[in-house]
Amino acid sequence: MTEIFDRSRRLVLRDDADESAVEELAALIGWPRRIDIPADHEEWTPRQISWYVGPAIALTYCEDLLSGFFYVMITGSDEKVIRSTVELAESTLNTWRLPELVRSADPEADSDTYAAEVLRLGLGAPVEFDEEFFRSVRRALRSDRPEVRKNAVWAITYEPWPAYAPLLEELLDEEQDEEVADIARSVLEEMGAT
């Protein structure tokens, strides 16, 4: 497949949606399975399947190894076709909608739940900057729980908007947890490199 110029956000699947649901969607729109890569956790290779007819548009199902969540992404060369395929996928598959991702990142939840919700928020973030997502990640970066801050830093890596750089610098000025600081430093360096 060639000529991919654009992509959708990652449409995070809910727990009851799986590969077979995406296979049904691909069959509905008449796209054959073209790529099927099995997961190899030791080699850090995610499970990935792609369906497409030609180079203009593709539907990809993937496992995010960091979070353990599964998602669907639409890639292609025509933004209008991508948008309509996203709408079809959202209406057909059981995915997390943007407002739901923001609402679900609940700072009142226990640490493990909130940390997982923050990762899911980052994974499903829009490609373009979004103030609500930004505020939710900023809140998590300021959490008093290191595991939440760590996942907030990882959440930034999915859609590393430039607006996150000052937040990471602020975090590094105050961070006491060395693991969180190391991850934040690496992410900030990578953002500077790109």
Coordinates of N, CA, C and O in Angstrom, one line a residue:
M1 N 0.8 -1.2 0.0 CA 0.0 0.0 0.0 C 0.9 1.2 0.0 O 1.9 1.3 0.7
T2 N 0.5 2.2 -0.8 CA 1.3 3.5 -0.9 C 0.4 4.7 -0.8 O -0.8 4.6 -0.7
E3 N 1.1 5.9 -0.8 CA 0.4 7.1 -0.9 C -0.5 7.4 0.3 O -1.6 8.0 0.2
I4 N -0.1 7.1 1.5 CA -0.9 7.4 2.7 C -0.4 8.8 3.2 O 0.7 9.0 3.5
F5 N -1.4 9.7 3.2 CA -1.1 11.1 3.6 C -1.7 11.5 4.9 O -1.2 12.4 5.5
D6 N -2.7 10.8 5.4 CA -3.4 11.3 6.5 C -3.9 10.0 7.3 O -4.0 8.9 6.8
R7 N -4.3 10.3 8.6 CA -4.8 9.2 9.4 C -5.9 9.8 10.4 O -5.8 11.0 10.7
S8 N -6.7 8.9 10.8 CA -7.7 9.3 11.8 C -7.1 9.2 13.2 O -6.0 8.8 13.3
R9 N -7.8 9.7 14.1 CA -7.4 9.4 15.5 C -7.6 7.9 15.7 O -8.2 7.2 14.9
R10 N -7.0 7.4 16.8 CA -7.2 5.9 17.1 C -8.5 5.8 17.8 O -8.8 6.4 18.8
L11 N -9.4 5.0 17.2 CA -10.7 4.7 17.7 C -10.5 3.5 18.7 O -10.4 2.4 18.3
V12 N -10.5 3.8 20.0 CA -10.3 2.8 21.0 C -11.5 2.0 21.2 O -12.6 2.5 21.4
L13 N -11.3 0.7 21.1 CA -12.4 -0.3 21.2 C -12.7 -0.5 22.7 O -11.8 -0.6 23.5
R14 N -14.0 -0.7 23.0 CA -14.4 -1.0 24.4 C -14.1 -2.5 24.6 O -13.8 -3.3 23.6
D15 N -14.2 -3.0 25.8 CA -13.8 -4.3 26.2 C -14.5 -5.4 25.4 O -14.0 -6.5 25.1
D16 N -15.8 -5.1 25.0 CA -16.6 -6.2 24.4 C -16.4 -6.2 22.9 O -17.0 -7.0 22.2
A17 N -15.7 -5.2 22.3 CA -15.4 -5.2 20.9 C -14.0 -5.9 20.6 O -13.1 -5.7 21.4
D18 N -14.0 -6.6 19.5 CA -12.7 -7.3 19.2 C -12.4 -7.4 17.7 O -13.1 -6.8 16.9
E19 N -11.4 -8.1 17.4 CA -11.0 -8.3 16.0 C -12.1 -8.8 15.1 O -12.2 -8.3 14.0
S20 N -13.0 -9.6 15.6 CA -14.1 -10.2 14.8 C -15.1 -9.1 14.4 O -15.6 -9.1 13.3
A21 N -15.3 -8.1 15.3 CA -16.2 -7.0 15.0 C -15.6 -6.1 13.9 O -16.3 -5.7 13.0
V22 N -14.3 -5.9 13.9 CA -13.6 -5.1 12.9 C -13.7 -5.9 11.5 O -13.9 -5.3 10.5
E23 N -13.5 -7.2 11.6 CA -13.5 -8.1 10.4 C -14.9 -8.0 9.8 O -15.0 -7.9 8.5
E24 N -16.0 -7.9 10.6 CA -17.3 -7.8 10.1 C -17.5 -6.4 9.4 O -18.2 -6.3 8.3
L25 N -17.0 -5.4 10.0 CA -17.0 -4.0 9.4 C -16.3 -4.0 8.0 O -16.8 -3.5 7.0
A26 N -15.1 -4.6 8.0 CA -14.4 -4.7 6.7 C -15.2 -5.5 5.6 O -15.2 -5.1 4.5
A27 N -15.8 -6.6 6.0 CA -16.7 -7.3 5.1 C -17.8 -6.5 4.6 O -18.2 -6.5 3.4
L28 N -18.4 -5.7 5.5 CA -19.6 -4.9 5.2 C -19.2 -3.9 4.1 O -20.0 -3.6 3.2
I29 N -18.0 -3.3 4.2 CA -17.6 -2.3 3.2 C -16.8 -3.0 2.0 O -16.4 -2.3 1.1
G30 N -16.6 -4.3 2.1 CA -16.0 -5.0 0.9 C -14.5 -4.9 0.8 O -14.0 -5.0 -0.3
W31 N -13.9 -4.7 2.0 CA -12.4 -4.6 1.9 C -11.8 -5.9 2.4 O -12.0 -6.4 3.5
P32 N -11.0 -6.6 1.6 CA -10.3 -7.8 2.0 C -9.2 -7.6 3.0 O -8.5 -6.5 3.0
R33 N -8.9 -8.6 3.8 CA -7.7 -8.5 4.7 C -6.5 -8.6 3.8 O -6.3 -9.5 3.0
R34 N -5.5 -7.7 4.0 CA -4.3 -7.6 3.3 C -3.1 -7.8 4.1 O -2.1 -8.3 3.6
I35 N -3.1 -7.4 5.4 CA -2.0 -7.5 6.2 C -2.4 -8.2 7.5 O -3.5 -7.8 8.1
D36 N -1.7 -9.1 8.0 CA -2.0 -9.8 9.3 C -0.7 -10.1 10.0 O 0.0 -11.1 9.7
I37 N -0.4 -9.3 11.0 CA 0.8 -9.4 11.7 C 0.5 -9.9 13.1 O -0.2 -9.2 13.9
P38 N 1.0 -11.1 13.5 CA 0.7 -11.6 14.9 C 1.5 -10.8 15.9 O 2.6 -10.2 15.6
A39 N 1.0 -10.8 17.1 CA 1.7 -10.1 18.2 C 3.0 -10.9 18.6 O 3.0 -12.1 18.6
D40 N 4.0 -10.1 18.9 CA 5.2 -10.7 19.5 C 5.7 -9.8 20.6 O 6.4 -8.8 20.3
H41 N 5.2 -10.0 21.8 CA 5.5 -9.1 22.9 C 7.0 -9.0 23.3 O 7.4 -8.0 23.7
E42 N 7.7 -10.1 23.0 CA 9.1 -10.0 23.3 C 9.9 -9.1 22.3 O 10.8 -8.4 22.7
E43 N 9.4 -9.0 21.1 CA 10.0 -8.1 20.1 C 9.3 -6.8 20.0 O 9.6 -6.0 19.2
W44 N 8.3 -6.6 20.9 CA 7.5 -5.4 21.0 C 6.8 -5.1 19.6 O 6.7 -4.0 19.1
T45 N 6.2 -6.2 19.1 CA 5.5 -6.1 17.8 C 4.0 -6.3 18.2 O 3.6 -7.3 18.7
P46 N 3.2 -5.3 17.9 CA 1.8 -5.4 18.2 C 1.0 -6.2 17.2 O 1.4 -6.4 16.1
R47 N -0.1 -6.8 17.6 CA -1.1 -7.5 16.7 C -1.6 -6.4 15.8 O -2.0 -5.3 16.2
Q48 N -1.6 -6.6 14.5 CA -2.0 -5.7 13.5 C -2.6 -6.3 12.3 O -2.0 -7.3 11.8
I49 N -3.8 -5.9 11.9 CA -4.5 -6.4 10.8 C -5.0 -5.2 9.9 O -5.5 -4.2 10.5
S50 N -4.8 -5.2 8.6 CA -5.3 -4.1 7.8 C -6.1 -4.7 6.6 O -5.8 -5.7 6.1
W51 N -7.2 -4.0 6.3 CA -8.1 -4.3 5.2 C -8.1 -3.1 4.3 O -8.2 -1.9 4.7
Y52 N -8.0 -3.4 3.0 CA -8.1 -2.3 2.0 C -8.2 -2.9 0.6 O -7.9 -4.0 0.4
V53 N -8.7 -2.0 -0.3 CA -8.9 -2.4 -1.7 C -7.8 -1.8 -2.5 O -7.2 -2.4 -3.4
G54 N -7.4 -0.6 -2.2 CA -6.3 0.1 -3.0 C -5.6 1.1 -2.1 O -5.8 1.1 -0.9
P55 N -4.8 1.9 -2.6 CA -4.0 2.8 -1.8 C -4.7 4.0 -1.2 O -4.1 4.7 -0.3
A56 N -5.9 4.3 -1.6 CA -6.6 5.5 -1.1 C -7.1 5.4 0.3 O -7.2 6.4 1.0
I57 N -7.4 4.2 0.9 CA -7.9 4.1 2.2 C -7.7 2.7 2.8 O -7.7 1.8 2.1
A58 N -7.4 2.7 4.1 CA -7.2 1.4 4.8 C -7.8 1.5 6.2 O -7.8 2.5 6.8
L59 N -8.3 0.3 6.6 CA -8.8 0.1 8.0 C -7.8 -0.8 8.7 O -7.5 -1.9 8.2
T60 N -7.3 -0.3 9.8 CA -6.3 -1.1 10.6 C -6.7 -1.3 12.0 O -7.1 -0.4 12.7
Y61 N -6.6 -2.6 12.4 CA -6.9 -3.0 13.8 C -5.6 -3.2 14.5 O -4.7 -3.9 13.9
C62 N -5.4 -2.7 15.7 CA -4.0 -2.8 16.3 C -4.2 -3.0 17.8 O -5.1 -2.4 18.4
E63 N -3.2 -3.7 18.4 CA -3.1 -3.8 19.8 C -2.0 -2.8 20.3 O -0.9 -2.8 19.7
D64 N -2.4 -1.9 21.2 CA -1.4 -1.0 21.8 C -0.7 -1.8 22.9 O -1.3 -2.1 23.9
L65 N 0.6 -2.0 22.7 CA 1.3 -2.8 23.7 C 1.5 -2.1 25.1 O 1.5 -2.8 26.1
L66 N 1.6 -0.8 25.0 CA 1.8 -0.1 26.3 C 0.6 -0.2 27.2 O 0.7 -0.5 28.4
S67 N -0.6 0.1 26.6 CA -1.8 0.1 27.4 C -2.6 -1.2 27.5 O -3.4 -1.4 28.4
G68 N -2.4 -2.0 26.4 CA -3.1 -3.2 26.3 C -4.5 -3.0 25.7 O -5.3 -4.0 25.5
F69 N -4.8 -1.8 25.3 CA -6.1 -1.5 24.6 C -5.9 -1.8 23.1 O -4.9 -1.8 22.5
F70 N -7.1 -2.1 22.5 CA -7.1 -2.3 21.1 C -7.8 -1.1 20.4 O -8.7 -0.5 21.0
Y71 N -7.4 -0.8 19.2 CA -8.0 0.3 18.5 C -8.0 0.1 17.0 O -7.4 -0.8 16.5
V72 N -8.8 0.9 16.3 CA -8.9 0.9 14.9 C -8.5 2.3 14.4 O -8.8 3.3 15.1
M73 N -7.8 2.3 13.3 CA -7.4 3.6 12.7 C -7.6 3.5 11.2 O -7.5 2.5 10.6
I74 N -8.0 4.7 10.7 CA -8.3 4.8 9.2 C -7.1 5.6 8.6 O -6.9 6.7 9.2
T75 N -6.5 5.2 7.6 CA -5.4 5.9 6.9 C -5.8 6.0 5.5 O -6.5 5.2 4.9
G76 N -5.3 7.1 4.8 CA -5.6 7.3 3.4 C -5.1 8.6 2.9 O -4.5 9.4 3.6
S77 N -5.5 8.8 1.6 CA -5.1 10.0 0.9 C -6.2 11.0 0.7 O -6.0 12.1 0.2
D78 N -7.4 10.7 1.2 CA -8.5 11.6 1.0 C -9.2 11.8 2.4 O -9.8 10.9 2.9
E79 N -9.1 13.0 2.9 CA -9.6 13.3 4.2 C -11.1 13.1 4.3 O -11.6 12.7 5.3
K80 N -11.8 13.4 3.3 CA -13.3 13.2 3.3 C -13.6 11.7 3.4 O -14.5 11.4 4.2
V81 N -12.9 10.9 2.7 CA -13.2 9.5 2.7 C -12.8 8.9 4.1 O -13.5 8.1 4.7
I82 N -11.7 9.4 4.7 CA -11.3 9.0 6.0 C -12.4 9.4 7.0 O -12.8 8.6 7.8
R83 N -12.9 10.6 6.9 CA -13.9 11.1 7.9 C -15.2 10.2 7.8 O -15.7 9.8 8.8
S84 N -15.6 9.9 6.5 CA -16.8 9.1 6.4 C -16.6 7.7 6.9 O -17.5 7.1 7.5
T85 N -15.4 7.1 6.7 CA -15.1 5.8 7.2 C -15.0 5.8 8.7 O -15.5 4.8 9.4
V86 N -14.5 6.8 9.3 CA -14.5 7.0 10.8 C -15.9 7.0 11.3 O -16.2 6.3 12.3
E87 N -16.8 7.8 10.7 CA -18.2 7.8 11.1 C -18.8 6.4 11.0 O -19.6 6.0 11.9
L88 N -18.6 5.7 10.0 CA -19.1 4.3 9.8 C -18.5 3.4 10.9 O -19.3 2.7 11.6
A89 N -17.2 3.5 11.2 CA -16.6 2.7 12.2 C -17.2 3.0 13.6 O -17.5 2.1 14.4
E90 N -17.3 4.3 13.9 CA -17.9 4.7 15.2 C -19.3 4.2 15.4 O -19.7 3.9 16.5
S91 N -20.1 4.2 14.3 CA -21.5 3.8 14.4 C -21.7 2.3 14.4 O -22.6 1.8 14.9
T92 N -20.6 1.6 13.9 CA -20.7 0.1 13.8 C -20.0 -0.6 14.9 O -20.5 -1.6 15.4
L93 N -18.8 -0.1 15.3 CA -18.0 -0.7 16.3 C -18.3 -0.1 17.7 O -18.8 1.1 17.8
N94 N -18.0 -0.7 18.7 CA -18.2 -0.2 20.1 C -17.0 0.5 20.5 O -16.1 -0.1 21.1
T95 N -16.8 1.8 20.1 CA -15.6 2.5 20.4 C -15.9 3.6 21.5 O -17.1 4.0 21.7
W96 N -14.8 4.1 22.1 CA -14.9 5.2 23.0 C -15.0 6.5 22.2 O -14.1 6.8 21.4
R97 N -16.0 7.3 22.4 CA -16.2 8.6 21.7 C -15.3 9.6 22.5 O -15.0 9.4 23.6
L98 N -15.0 10.7 21.8 CA -14.1 11.7 22.4 C -14.6 12.2 23.8 O -13.9 12.2 24.7
P99 N -15.9 12.6 23.9 CA -16.3 13.1 25.2 C -16.3 12.0 26.3 O -16.0 12.3 27.5
E100 N -16.5 10.8 25.9 CA -16.5 9.7 26.9 C -15.0 9.5 27.4 O -14.8 9.2 28.6
L101 N -14.1 9.6 26.5 CA -12.7 9.4 26.9 C -12.3 10.5 28.0 O -11.7 10.2 29.0
V102 N -12.7 11.7 27.7 CA -12.4 12.8 28.7 C -13.1 12.5 30.0 O -12.5 12.6 31.1
R103 N -14.4 12.2 29.9 CA -15.2 12.0 31.2 C -14.7 10.8 32.0 O -14.7 10.8 33.2
S104 N -14.2 9.8 31.3 CA -13.8 8.6 32.0 C -12.5 8.7 32.8 O -12.2 8.0 33.7
A105 N -11.7 9.7 32.4 CA -10.4 9.9 33.1 C -10.7 10.7 34.5 O -10.6 11.9 34.6
D106 N -11.1 9.9 35.4 CA -11.7 10.4 36.7 C -10.6 10.4 37.8 O -10.2 9.3 38.3
P107 N -10.2 11.6 38.2 CA -9.1 11.7 39.2 C -9.6 11.1 40.6 O -8.8 10.9 41.5
E108 N -10.9 10.9 40.8 CA -11.4 10.4 42.0 C -11.3 8.8 42.1 O -11.5 8.2 43.1
A109 N -11.0 8.2 40.9 CA -10.9 6.8 40.9 C -9.6 6.3 41.6 O -8.7 7.1 41.9
D110 N -9.6 5.0 41.9 CA -8.3 4.5 42.5 C -7.2 4.7 41.5 O -7.4 4.8 40.3
S111 N -6.0 4.6 42.1 CA -4.8 4.9 41.3 C -4.7 4.1 40.0 O -4.4 4.6 38.9
D112 N -4.8 2.7 40.1 CA -4.7 1.9 38.9 C -5.7 2.2 37.9 O -5.4 2.2 36.7
T113 N -7.0 2.4 38.3 CA -8.0 2.7 37.3 C -7.8 4.1 36.7 O -7.9 4.2 35.4
Y114 N -7.5 5.1 37.4 CA -7.2 6.4 36.9 C -6.0 6.4 35.9 O -6.1 6.9 34.8
A115 N -5.0 5.7 36.3 CA -3.8 5.6 35.5 C -4.1 4.9 34.1 O -3.7 5.4 33.1
A116 N -4.9 3.9 34.1 CA -5.3 3.2 32.9 C -6.2 4.1 32.1 O -6.1 4.2 30.8
E117 N -7.1 4.8 32.7 CA -8.0 5.8 32.0 C -7.2 6.9 31.3 O -7.6 7.3 30.2
V118 N -6.2 7.3 32.0 CA -5.3 8.4 31.4 C -4.6 7.8 30.1 O -4.5 8.5 29.1
L119 N -4.1 6.6 30.2 CA -3.5 6.0 29.0 C -4.5 5.9 27.9 O -4.2 6.2 26.7
R120 N -5.7 5.4 28.2 CA -6.8 5.3 27.2 C -7.1 6.7 26.6 O -7.3 6.8 25.4
L121 N -7.2 7.7 27.4 CA -7.4 9.1 27.0 C -6.3 9.5 25.9 O -6.7 10.0 24.9
G122 N -5.1 9.2 26.2 CA -4.0 9.6 25.3 C -4.1 8.8 24.0 O -3.9 9.4 22.9
L123 N -4.4 7.5 24.1 CA -4.4 6.7 22.9 C -5.5 7.1 22.0 O -5.3 7.2 20.8
G124 N -6.7 7.6 22.5 CA -7.8 8.0 21.7 C -7.9 9.4 21.4 O -8.8 9.9 20.8
A125 N -6.8 10.2 21.7 CA -6.8 11.6 21.5 C -6.9 12.0 20.0 O -6.4 11.2 19.2
P126 N -7.5 13.1 19.7 CA -7.6 13.6 18.3 C -6.2 13.9 17.8 O -5.3 14.2 18.6
V127 N -6.0 13.8 16.5 CA -4.7 14.2 15.9 C -4.4 15.6 16.2 O -3.3 16.0 16.5
E128 N -5.4 16.5 16.0 CA -5.2 17.9 16.2 C -5.4 18.3 17.7 O -6.2 17.6 18.4
F129 N -4.8 19.3 18.1 CA -4.9 19.8 19.5 C -6.3 19.9 19.9 O -7.1 20.5 19.2
D130 N -6.6 19.5 21.1 CA -7.9 19.6 21.7 C -7.8 20.1 23.2 O -7.1 19.4 24.0
E131 N -8.4 21.2 23.5 CA -8.3 21.8 24.8 C -8.7 20.8 25.9 O -8.1 20.8 27.0
E132 N -9.8 20.1 25.8 CA -10.4 19.2 26.8 C -9.4 18.1 27.1 O -9.1 17.8 28.3
F133 N -8.8 17.5 26.1 CA -7.9 16.4 26.3 C -6.6 17.0 26.9 O -6.1 16.4 27.9
F134 N -6.2 18.1 26.5 CA -5.0 18.8 27.1 C -5.2 19.0 28.6 O -4.3 18.7 29.4
R135 N -6.3 19.6 28.9 CA -6.6 19.9 30.3 C -6.6 18.6 31.2 O -6.1 18.5 32.3
S136 N -7.2 17.5 30.6 CA -7.3 16.2 31.3 C -5.9 15.6 31.6 O -5.6 15.1 32.6
V137 N -5.0 15.7 30.5 CA -3.7 15.2 30.7 C -2.9 16.1 31.7 O -2.2 15.6 32.5
R138 N -3.1 17.4 31.6 CA -2.4 18.3 32.5 C -2.8 18.0 34.0 O -2.0 17.9 34.8
R139 N -4.1 17.8 34.2 CA -4.6 17.4 35.5 C -3.9 16.1 36.0 O -3.4 16.0 37.2
A140 N -3.7 15.1 35.1 CA -3.1 13.9 35.5 C -1.6 14.1 35.8 O -1.0 13.4 36.7
L141 N -1.0 15.0 35.0 CA 0.5 15.2 35.2 C 0.7 15.9 36.6 O 1.8 15.8 37.2
R142 N -0.3 16.5 37.1 CA -0.2 17.2 38.4 C -0.8 16.3 39.6 O -0.8 16.8 40.7
S143 N -1.1 15.1 39.3 CA -1.6 14.2 40.3 C -0.5 13.9 41.4 O 0.7 14.0 41.1
D144 N -1.0 13.6 42.6 CA 0.0 13.3 43.7 C 0.4 11.8 43.6 O 1.2 11.4 44.4
R145 N -0.1 11.1 42.6 CA 0.2 9.7 42.5 C 1.2 9.4 41.3 O 0.9 9.7 40.2
P146 N 2.4 8.9 41.6 CA 3.4 8.7 40.6 C 2.9 7.9 39.4 O 3.3 8.2 38.3
E147 N 2.2 6.8 39.7 CA 1.7 6.0 38.5 C 0.8 6.7 37.6 O 0.8 6.4 36.4
V148 N 0.0 7.6 38.1 CA -0.8 8.5 37.3 C 0.0 9.4 36.4 O -0.2 9.6 35.2
R149 N 1.0 10.1 37.1 CA 1.9 11.0 36.4 C 2.6 10.3 35.3 O 2.8 10.8 34.2
K150 N 3.1 9.1 35.6 CA 3.9 8.3 34.6 C 3.0 8.0 33.4 O 3.4 8.2 32.2
N151 N 1.7 7.6 33.6 CA 0.9 7.3 32.5 C 0.5 8.5 31.7 O 0.2 8.5 30.5
A152 N 0.4 9.7 32.4 CA 0.1 10.9 31.8 C 1.2 11.3 30.8 O 1.0 11.7 29.7
V153 N 2.5 11.0 31.2 CA 3.6 11.3 30.3 C 3.5 10.3 29.1 O 3.7 10.8 28.0
W154 N 3.2 9.1 29.4 CA 3.1 8.1 28.3 C 1.9 8.5 27.4 O 2.0 8.4 26.1
A155 N 0.8 9.0 27.9 CA -0.3 9.5 27.2 C 0.0 10.5 26.2 O -0.5 10.6 25.0
I156 N 1.0 11.4 26.5 CA 1.4 12.5 25.6 C 2.0 11.9 24.4 O 1.9 12.5 23.3
T157 N 2.7 10.7 24.5 CA 3.4 10.2 23.3 C 2.5 9.8 22.2 O 3.0 9.7 21.0
Y158 N 1.2 9.6 22.4 CA 0.3 9.1 21.3 C 0.1 10.3 20.4 O 0.0 10.1 19.1
E159 N -0.2 11.5 20.9 CA -0.3 12.7 20.1 C 0.5 13.8 20.7 O -0.1 14.6 21.5
P160 N 1.8 13.9 20.5 CA 2.6 14.8 21.2 C 2.5 16.3 20.7 O 3.4 16.8 20.1
W161 N 1.4 16.9 21.1 CA 1.2 18.3 20.7 C 2.2 19.1 21.3 O 2.6 18.9 22.5
P162 N 2.7 20.1 20.6 CA 3.8 21.0 21.2 C 3.4 21.7 22.5 O 4.2 22.0 23.3
A163 N 2.1 21.9 22.7 CA 1.6 22.5 24.0 C 2.0 21.7 25.2 O 2.0 22.2 26.3
Y164 N 2.3 20.4 25.0 CA 2.7 19.6 26.1 C 4.1 19.9 26.6 O 4.5 19.6 27.8
A165 N 5.0 20.4 25.8 CA 6.4 20.6 26.2 C 6.5 21.4 27.4 O 7.3 21.0 28.4
P166 N 5.9 22.6 27.6 CA 6.0 23.3 28.9 C 5.5 22.5 30.1 O 6.1 22.7 31.2
L167 N 4.5 21.7 29.9 CA 4.0 20.9 31.0 C 5.0 19.9 31.4 O 5.2 19.6 32.6
L168 N 5.7 19.3 30.5 CA 6.8 18.3 30.8 C 8.0 19.0 31.5 O 8.5 18.5 32.4
E169 N 8.3 20.2 31.0 CA 9.4 21.0 31.7 C 9.0 21.3 33.1 O 9.8 21.2 34.0
E170 N 7.7 21.7 33.3 CA 7.2 22.0 34.7 C 7.3 20.8 35.6 O 7.7 20.8 36.7
L171 N 6.9 19.6 35.0 CA 6.9 18.4 35.7 C 8.4 18.0 36.1 O 8.6 17.7 37.3
L172 N 9.3 18.2 35.2 CA 10.7 17.9 35.5 C 11.3 18.8 36.6 O 12.2 18.3 37.3
D173 N 10.8 20.0 36.7 CA 11.3 20.9 37.7 C 11.0 20.4 39.1 O 11.6 20.7 40.1
E174 N 9.9 19.6 39.3 CA 9.4 19.3 40.6 C 9.3 17.8 40.8 O 9.1 17.3 42.0
E175 N 9.5 16.9 39.8 CA 9.3 15.5 39.9 C 10.3 14.8 40.9 O 11.5 15.0 40.7
Q176 N 9.8 14.1 41.9 CA 10.7 13.4 42.8 C 10.9 12.0 42.4 O 11.9 11.3 42.8
D177 N 9.9 11.4 41.7 CA 10.0 10.0 41.3 C 11.0 9.9 40.1 O 10.7 10.5 39.0
E178 N 12.1 9.2 40.2 CA 13.1 9.2 39.2 C 12.6 8.5 37.9 O 13.0 8.9 36.8
E179 N 11.8 7.5 38.0 CA 11.3 6.8 36.8 C 10.4 7.7 36.0 O 10.5 7.8 34.8
V180 N 9.5 8.4 36.7 CA 8.7 9.4 36.0 C 9.5 10.5 35.3 O 9.3 10.9 34.2
A181 N 10.5 11.0 36.1 CA 11.4 12.0 35.5 C 12.1 11.5 34.3 O 12.3 12.3 33.3
D182 N 12.6 10.3 34.3 CA 13.4 9.8 33.2 C 12.5 9.6 32.0 O 12.9 10.0 30.8
I183 N 11.3 9.2 32.2 CA 10.3 9.0 31.0 C 10.0 10.4 30.5 O 10.0 10.6 29.3
A184 N 9.7 11.4 31.4 CA 9.4 12.7 30.9 C 10.5 13.4 30.2 O 10.3 14.0 29.1
R185 N 11.7 13.2 30.6 CA 12.9 13.7 30.0 C 13.1 13.1 28.6 O 13.3 13.9 27.6
S186 N 12.9 11.8 28.5 CA 13.0 11.2 27.1 C 11.9 11.6 26.2 O 12.2 11.9 25.0
V187 N 10.7 11.8 26.7 CA 9.6 12.3 25.8 C 9.9 13.7 25.4 O 9.7 14.0 24.2
L188 N 10.3 14.5 26.3 CA 10.6 15.9 26.0 C 11.7 16.0 24.9 O 11.6 16.8 24.0
E189 N 12.7 15.2 25.1 CA 13.8 15.2 24.1 C 13.3 14.7 22.8 O 13.7 15.3 21.7
E190 N 12.5 13.7 22.7 CA 12.0 13.2 21.5 C 11.1 14.3 20.8 O 11.1 14.4 19.6
M191 N 10.3 15.0 21.6 CA 9.5 16.0 21.1 C 10.3 17.1 20.5 O 10.0 17.7 19.4
G192 N 11.4 17.5 21.1 CA 12.3 18.5 20.6 C 13.0 18.0 19.3 O 13.3 18.8 18.4
A193 N 13.3 16.7 19.2 CA 13.9 16.2 18.0 C 13.0 16.2 16.8 O 13.4 16.2 15.7
T194 N 11.7 16.2 17.0 CA 10.7 16.1 15.9 C 10.2 17.5 15.7 O 9.4 17.8 14.8

